[in-house]
């Protein structure tokens, strides 16, 4: 029958564990909490490592949650700055807000495992679009002015992409 650990059942166990981790002398801790150095020694060797591992896991989880809510707060702030800048007609600041918000969204997406980093398809070089464009140009043959206007716009679209 294993002996009950007087440290594990001690109401001050959390504080004792902290003192043990901090490397305080057994005698000092024993005096402070009215226990024995032997019990402290045994507890540190037999029970503290498992406790520490649990605490570390809990801390990591809490840290991850903190990080996530921090990014969410950043995103809210970026959006709010963006709206303010937009309302004030400050395009430069609004664009900075857009970039900030996008970066936050990307980070959030990565954290939540939602981002699929596939390359973005450029429709202007897709074979389907090339066929549509040829058909459009052919259909506009009888209307040179319209054809030229459409061609100009398509060139501008291509340059902008
Ligand atoms: Zn113990």
PDB file of C-alpha atoms and ligand atoms in Angstrom:
ATOM      1  CA  UNK A   1       0.000   0.000   0.000  1.00  0.00           C
ATOM      2  CA  UNK A   2       1.747   3.251  -1.092  1.00  0.00           C
ATOM      3  CA  UNK A   3       2.065   5.909   1.546  1.00  0.00           C
ATOM      4  CA  UNK A   4      -0.011   9.051   0.991  1.00  0.00           C
ATOM      5  CA  UNK A   5       2.264  11.944   0.062  1.00  0.00           C
ATOM      6  CA  UNK A   6       1.834  14.704   2.620  1.00  0.00           C
ATOM      7  CA  UNK A   7       2.923  17.295   0.046  1.00  0.00           C
ATOM      8  CA  UNK A   8       0.429  16.187  -2.624  1.00  0.00           C
ATOM      9  CA  UNK A   9      -2.370  16.433  -0.055  1.00  0.00           C
ATOM     10  CA  UNK A  10      -1.054  19.696   1.403  1.00  0.00           C
ATOM     11  CA  UNK A  11      -3.393  22.676   0.821  1.00  0.00           C
ATOM     12  CA  UNK A  12      -0.279  24.741  -0.045  1.00  0.00           C
ATOM     13  CA  UNK A  13       0.931  22.205  -2.589  1.00  0.00           C
ATOM     14  CA  UNK A  14       0.956  24.696  -5.504  1.00  0.00           C
ATOM     15  CA  UNK A  15       3.107  27.139  -3.524  1.00  0.00           C
ATOM     16  CA  UNK A  16       5.365  24.298  -2.328  1.00  0.00           C
ATOM     17  CA  UNK A  17       5.781  23.061  -5.895  1.00  0.00           C
ATOM     18  CA  UNK A  18       6.730  26.579  -6.992  1.00  0.00           C
ATOM     19  CA  UNK A  19       9.276  26.800  -4.179  1.00  0.00           C
ATOM     20  CA  UNK A  20      10.713  23.400  -5.155  1.00  0.00           C
ATOM     21  CA  UNK A  21      10.942  24.429  -8.795  1.00  0.00           C
ATOM     22  CA  UNK A  22      12.574  27.720  -7.756  1.00  0.00           C
ATOM     23  CA  UNK A  23      15.204  25.650  -5.975  1.00  0.00           C
ATOM     24  CA  UNK A  24      14.503  26.835  -2.445  1.00  0.00           C
ATOM     25  CA  UNK A  25      16.252  24.748   0.250  1.00  0.00           C
ATOM     26  CA  UNK A  26      14.191  21.817   1.534  1.00  0.00           C
ATOM     27  CA  UNK A  27      14.690  22.994   5.098  1.00  0.00           C
ATOM     28  CA  UNK A  28      13.391  26.485   4.278  1.00  0.00           C
ATOM     29  CA  UNK A  29      10.311  25.145   2.504  1.00  0.00           C
ATOM     30  CA  UNK A  30       9.696  22.620   5.261  1.00  0.00           C
ATOM     31  CA  UNK A  31       9.799  25.367   7.877  1.00  0.00           C
ATOM     32  CA  UNK A  32       7.591  27.687   5.842  1.00  0.00           C
ATOM     33  CA  UNK A  33       4.847  25.100   5.275  1.00  0.00           C
ATOM     34  CA  UNK A  34       5.204  22.992   8.402  1.00  0.00           C
ATOM     35  CA  UNK A  35       6.296  19.843   6.626  1.00  0.00           C
ATOM     36  CA  UNK A  36       9.471  17.763   6.530  1.00  0.00           C
ATOM     37  CA  UNK A  37      12.484  17.903   4.242  1.00  0.00           C
ATOM     38  CA  UNK A  38      12.161  14.150   3.686  1.00  0.00           C
ATOM     39  CA  UNK A  39       8.578  14.486   2.463  1.00  0.00           C
ATOM     40  CA  UNK A  40       9.618  17.377   0.203  1.00  0.00           C
ATOM     41  CA  UNK A  41      12.508  15.365  -1.214  1.00  0.00           C
ATOM     42  CA  UNK A  42      10.303  12.369  -1.943  1.00  0.00           C
ATOM     43  CA  UNK A  43       7.562  14.519  -3.448  1.00  0.00           C
ATOM     44  CA  UNK A  44      10.019  16.343  -5.688  1.00  0.00           C
ATOM     45  CA  UNK A  45      11.500  13.085  -6.962  1.00  0.00           C
ATOM     46  CA  UNK A  46       8.286  11.093  -7.333  1.00  0.00           C
ATOM     47  CA  UNK A  47       5.449  13.516  -8.044  1.00  0.00           C
ATOM     48  CA  UNK A  48       6.749  16.876  -9.235  1.00  0.00           C
ATOM     49  CA  UNK A  49       7.882  15.890 -12.757  1.00  0.00           C
ATOM     50  CA  UNK A  50       4.406  14.666 -13.718  1.00  0.00           C
ATOM     51  CA  UNK A  51       2.834  17.796 -12.233  1.00  0.00           C
ATOM     52  CA  UNK A  52       5.244  19.991 -14.161  1.00  0.00           C
ATOM     53  CA  UNK A  53       4.531  18.196 -17.420  1.00  0.00           C
ATOM     54  CA  UNK A  54       0.793  18.718 -16.892  1.00  0.00           C
ATOM     55  CA  UNK A  55       1.339  22.385 -16.078  1.00  0.00           C
ATOM     56  CA  UNK A  56       3.528  22.868 -19.141  1.00  0.00           C
ATOM     57  CA  UNK A  57       0.859  21.325 -21.376  1.00  0.00           C
ATOM     58  CA  UNK A  58      -1.820  23.532 -19.812  1.00  0.00           C
ATOM     59  CA  UNK A  59       0.371  26.603 -20.264  1.00  0.00           C
ATOM     60  CA  UNK A  60       1.034  25.795 -23.890  1.00  0.00           C
ATOM     61  CA  UNK A  61      -2.668  25.491 -24.564  1.00  0.00           C
ATOM     62  CA  UNK A  62      -3.407  28.738 -22.766  1.00  0.00           C
ATOM     63  CA  UNK A  63      -0.591  30.442 -24.683  1.00  0.00           C
ATOM     64  CA  UNK A  64      -1.988  29.205 -27.980  1.00  0.00           C
ATOM     65  CA  UNK A  65      -5.440  30.503 -27.089  1.00  0.00           C
ATOM     66  CA  UNK A  66      -3.926  33.843 -26.035  1.00  0.00           C
ATOM     67  CA  UNK A  67      -2.077  34.063 -29.315  1.00  0.00           C
ATOM     68  CA  UNK A  68      -5.220  33.360 -31.266  1.00  0.00           C
ATOM     69  CA  UNK A  69      -7.259  35.991 -29.443  1.00  0.00           C
ATOM     70  CA  UNK A  70      -4.383  38.452 -29.882  1.00  0.00           C
ATOM     71  CA  UNK A  71      -4.446  37.957 -33.628  1.00  0.00           C
ATOM     72  CA  UNK A  72      -8.221  38.324 -33.618  1.00  0.00           C
ATOM     73  CA  UNK A  73      -7.917  41.586 -31.676  1.00  0.00           C
ATOM     74  CA  UNK A  74      -5.331  42.784 -34.201  1.00  0.00           C
ATOM     75  CA  UNK A  75      -7.676  41.962 -37.041  1.00  0.00           C
ATOM     76  CA  UNK A  76     -10.522  43.878 -35.397  1.00  0.00           C
ATOM     77  CA  UNK A  77      -8.197  46.843 -34.918  1.00  0.00           C
ATOM     78  CA  UNK A  78      -6.992  46.702 -38.514  1.00  0.00           C
ATOM     79  CA  UNK A  79     -10.585  46.658 -39.760  1.00  0.00           C
ATOM     80  CA  UNK A  80     -11.595  49.536 -37.554  1.00  0.00           C
ATOM     81  CA  UNK A  81      -8.575  51.610 -38.676  1.00  0.00           C
ATOM     82  CA  UNK A  82      -9.393  50.718 -42.249  1.00  0.00           C
ATOM     83  CA  UNK A  83     -12.989  51.936 -41.901  1.00  0.00           C
ATOM     84  CA  UNK A  84     -11.876  55.153 -40.200  1.00  0.00           C
ATOM     85  CA  UNK A  85      -9.269  55.872 -42.873  1.00  0.00           C
ATOM     86  CA  UNK A  86     -11.774  55.121 -45.605  1.00  0.00           C
ATOM     87  CA  UNK A  87     -14.335  57.450 -44.052  1.00  0.00           C
ATOM     88  CA  UNK A  88     -11.690  60.185 -43.775  1.00  0.00           C
ATOM     89  CA  UNK A  89     -10.634  59.656 -47.395  1.00  0.00           C
ATOM     90  CA  UNK A  90      -7.115  58.707 -46.311  1.00  0.00           C
ATOM     91  CA  UNK A  91      -6.328  56.148 -49.005  1.00  0.00           C
ATOM     92  CA  UNK A  92      -2.730  55.509 -47.941  1.00  0.00           C
ATOM     93  CA  UNK A  93      -3.749  54.618 -44.398  1.00  0.00           C
ATOM     94  CA  UNK A  94      -6.730  52.640 -45.665  1.00  0.00           C
ATOM     95  CA  UNK A  95      -4.397  50.559 -47.856  1.00  0.00           C
ATOM     96  CA  UNK A  96      -2.095  49.962 -44.886  1.00  0.00           C
ATOM     97  CA  UNK A  97      -5.179  48.787 -42.982  1.00  0.00           C
ATOM     98  CA  UNK A  98      -6.084  46.413 -45.785  1.00  0.00           C
ATOM     99  CA  UNK A  99      -2.578  44.933 -45.763  1.00  0.00           C
ATOM    100  CA  UNK A 100      -2.653  44.612 -41.981  1.00  0.00           C
ATOM    101  CA  UNK A 101      -6.068  42.972 -41.995  1.00  0.00           C
ATOM    102  CA  UNK A 102      -4.991  40.596 -44.733  1.00  0.00           C
ATOM    103  CA  UNK A 103      -1.856  39.620 -42.838  1.00  0.00           C
ATOM    104  CA  UNK A 104      -3.988  38.943 -39.763  1.00  0.00           C
ATOM    105  CA  UNK A 105      -6.396  36.843 -41.768  1.00  0.00           C
ATOM    106  CA  UNK A 106      -3.538  34.832 -43.254  1.00  0.00           C
ATOM    107  CA  UNK A 107      -2.070  34.258 -39.816  1.00  0.00           C
ATOM    108  CA  UNK A 108      -5.468  33.235 -38.452  1.00  0.00           C
ATOM    109  CA  UNK A 109      -6.007  30.947 -41.393  1.00  0.00           C
ATOM    110  CA  UNK A 110      -2.644  29.303 -40.858  1.00  0.00           C
ATOM    111  CA  UNK A 111      -3.338  28.866 -37.168  1.00  0.00           C
ATOM    112  CA  UNK A 112      -6.691  27.328 -37.874  1.00  0.00           C
ATOM    113  CA  UNK A 113      -5.274  25.223 -40.662  1.00  0.00           C
ATOM    114  CA  UNK A 114      -7.638  26.689 -43.189  1.00  0.00           C
ATOM    115  CA  UNK A 115      -5.280  28.227 -45.704  1.00  0.00           C
ATOM    116  CA  UNK A 116      -4.666  26.253 -48.839  1.00  0.00           C
ATOM    117  CA  UNK A 117      -1.588  27.789 -50.400  1.00  0.00           C
ATOM    118  CA  UNK A 118      -2.482  26.931 -53.967  1.00  0.00           C
ATOM    119  CA  UNK A 119      -1.204  29.424 -56.508  1.00  0.00           C
ATOM    120  CA  UNK A 120      -3.832  31.860 -57.736  1.00  0.00           C
ATOM    121  CA  UNK A 121      -5.020  31.034 -61.243  1.00  0.00           C
ATOM    122  CA  UNK A 122      -4.496  33.863 -63.734  1.00  0.00           C
ATOM    123  CA  UNK A 123      -7.646  33.745 -65.828  1.00  0.00           C
ATOM    124  CA  UNK A 124      -6.083  35.915 -68.558  1.00  0.00           C
ATOM    125  CA  UNK A 125      -3.764  33.081 -69.607  1.00  0.00           C
ATOM    126  CA  UNK A 126      -6.299  30.286 -69.123  1.00  0.00           C
ATOM    127  CA  UNK A 127      -7.110  28.488 -72.421  1.00  0.00           C
ATOM    128  CA  UNK A 128     -10.860  28.989 -71.841  1.00  0.00           C
ATOM    129  CA  UNK A 129     -10.406  32.730 -71.608  1.00  0.00           C
ATOM    130  CA  UNK A 130      -8.134  32.836 -74.665  1.00  0.00           C
ATOM    131  CA  UNK A 131     -10.915  31.071 -76.637  1.00  0.00           C
ATOM    132  CA  UNK A 132     -13.575  33.467 -75.322  1.00  0.00           C
ATOM    133  CA  UNK A 133     -11.395  36.449 -76.210  1.00  0.00           C
ATOM    134  CA  UNK A 134     -10.835  35.154 -79.767  1.00  0.00           C
ATOM    135  CA  UNK A 135     -14.573  34.598 -80.240  1.00  0.00           C
ATOM    136  CA  UNK A 136     -15.286  38.085 -78.871  1.00  0.00           C
ATOM    137  CA  UNK A 137     -12.767  39.709 -81.194  1.00  0.00           C
ATOM    138  CA  UNK A 138     -14.133  37.764 -84.172  1.00  0.00           C
ATOM    139  CA  UNK A 139     -17.717  38.730 -83.346  1.00  0.00           C
ATOM    140  CA  UNK A 140     -16.700  42.390 -83.115  1.00  0.00           C
ATOM    141  CA  UNK A 141     -15.024  42.387 -86.550  1.00  0.00           C
ATOM    142  CA  UNK A 142     -17.907  44.289 -88.167  1.00  0.00           C
ATOM    143  CA  UNK A 143     -17.711  46.994 -85.478  1.00  0.00           C
ATOM    144  CA  UNK A 144     -14.125  48.349 -85.573  1.00  0.00           C
ATOM    145  CA  UNK A 145     -14.697  51.104 -83.005  1.00  0.00           C
ATOM    146  CA  UNK A 146     -16.276  48.727 -80.484  1.00  0.00           C
ATOM    147  CA  UNK A 147     -13.597  46.127 -81.225  1.00  0.00           C
ATOM    148  CA  UNK A 148     -10.821  48.640 -80.602  1.00  0.00           C
ATOM    149  CA  UNK A 149     -12.460  49.804 -77.368  1.00  0.00           C
ATOM    150  CA  UNK A 150     -12.875  46.239 -76.101  1.00  0.00           C
ATOM    151  CA  UNK A 151      -9.302  45.363 -77.128  1.00  0.00           C
ATOM    152  CA  UNK A 152      -8.000  48.425 -75.232  1.00  0.00           C
ATOM    153  CA  UNK A 153      -9.860  47.391 -72.109  1.00  0.00           C
ATOM    154  CA  UNK A 154      -8.591  43.812 -72.364  1.00  0.00           C
ATOM    155  CA  UNK A 155      -5.011  45.019 -72.781  1.00  0.00           C
ATOM    156  CA  UNK A 156      -5.473  47.255 -69.732  1.00  0.00           C
ATOM    157  CA  UNK A 157      -6.854  44.266 -67.760  1.00  0.00           C
ATOM    158  CA  UNK A 158      -3.870  42.168 -68.785  1.00  0.00           C
ATOM    159  CA  UNK A 159      -1.430  44.902 -67.779  1.00  0.00           C
ATOM    160  CA  UNK A 160      -3.145  45.265 -64.416  1.00  0.00           C
ATOM    161  CA  UNK A 161      -2.915  41.617 -63.519  1.00  0.00           C
TER     162      UNK A 161
HETATM  163 ZN1  LIG B   1       3.655  14.199  -3.698  1.00  0.00          ZN
END
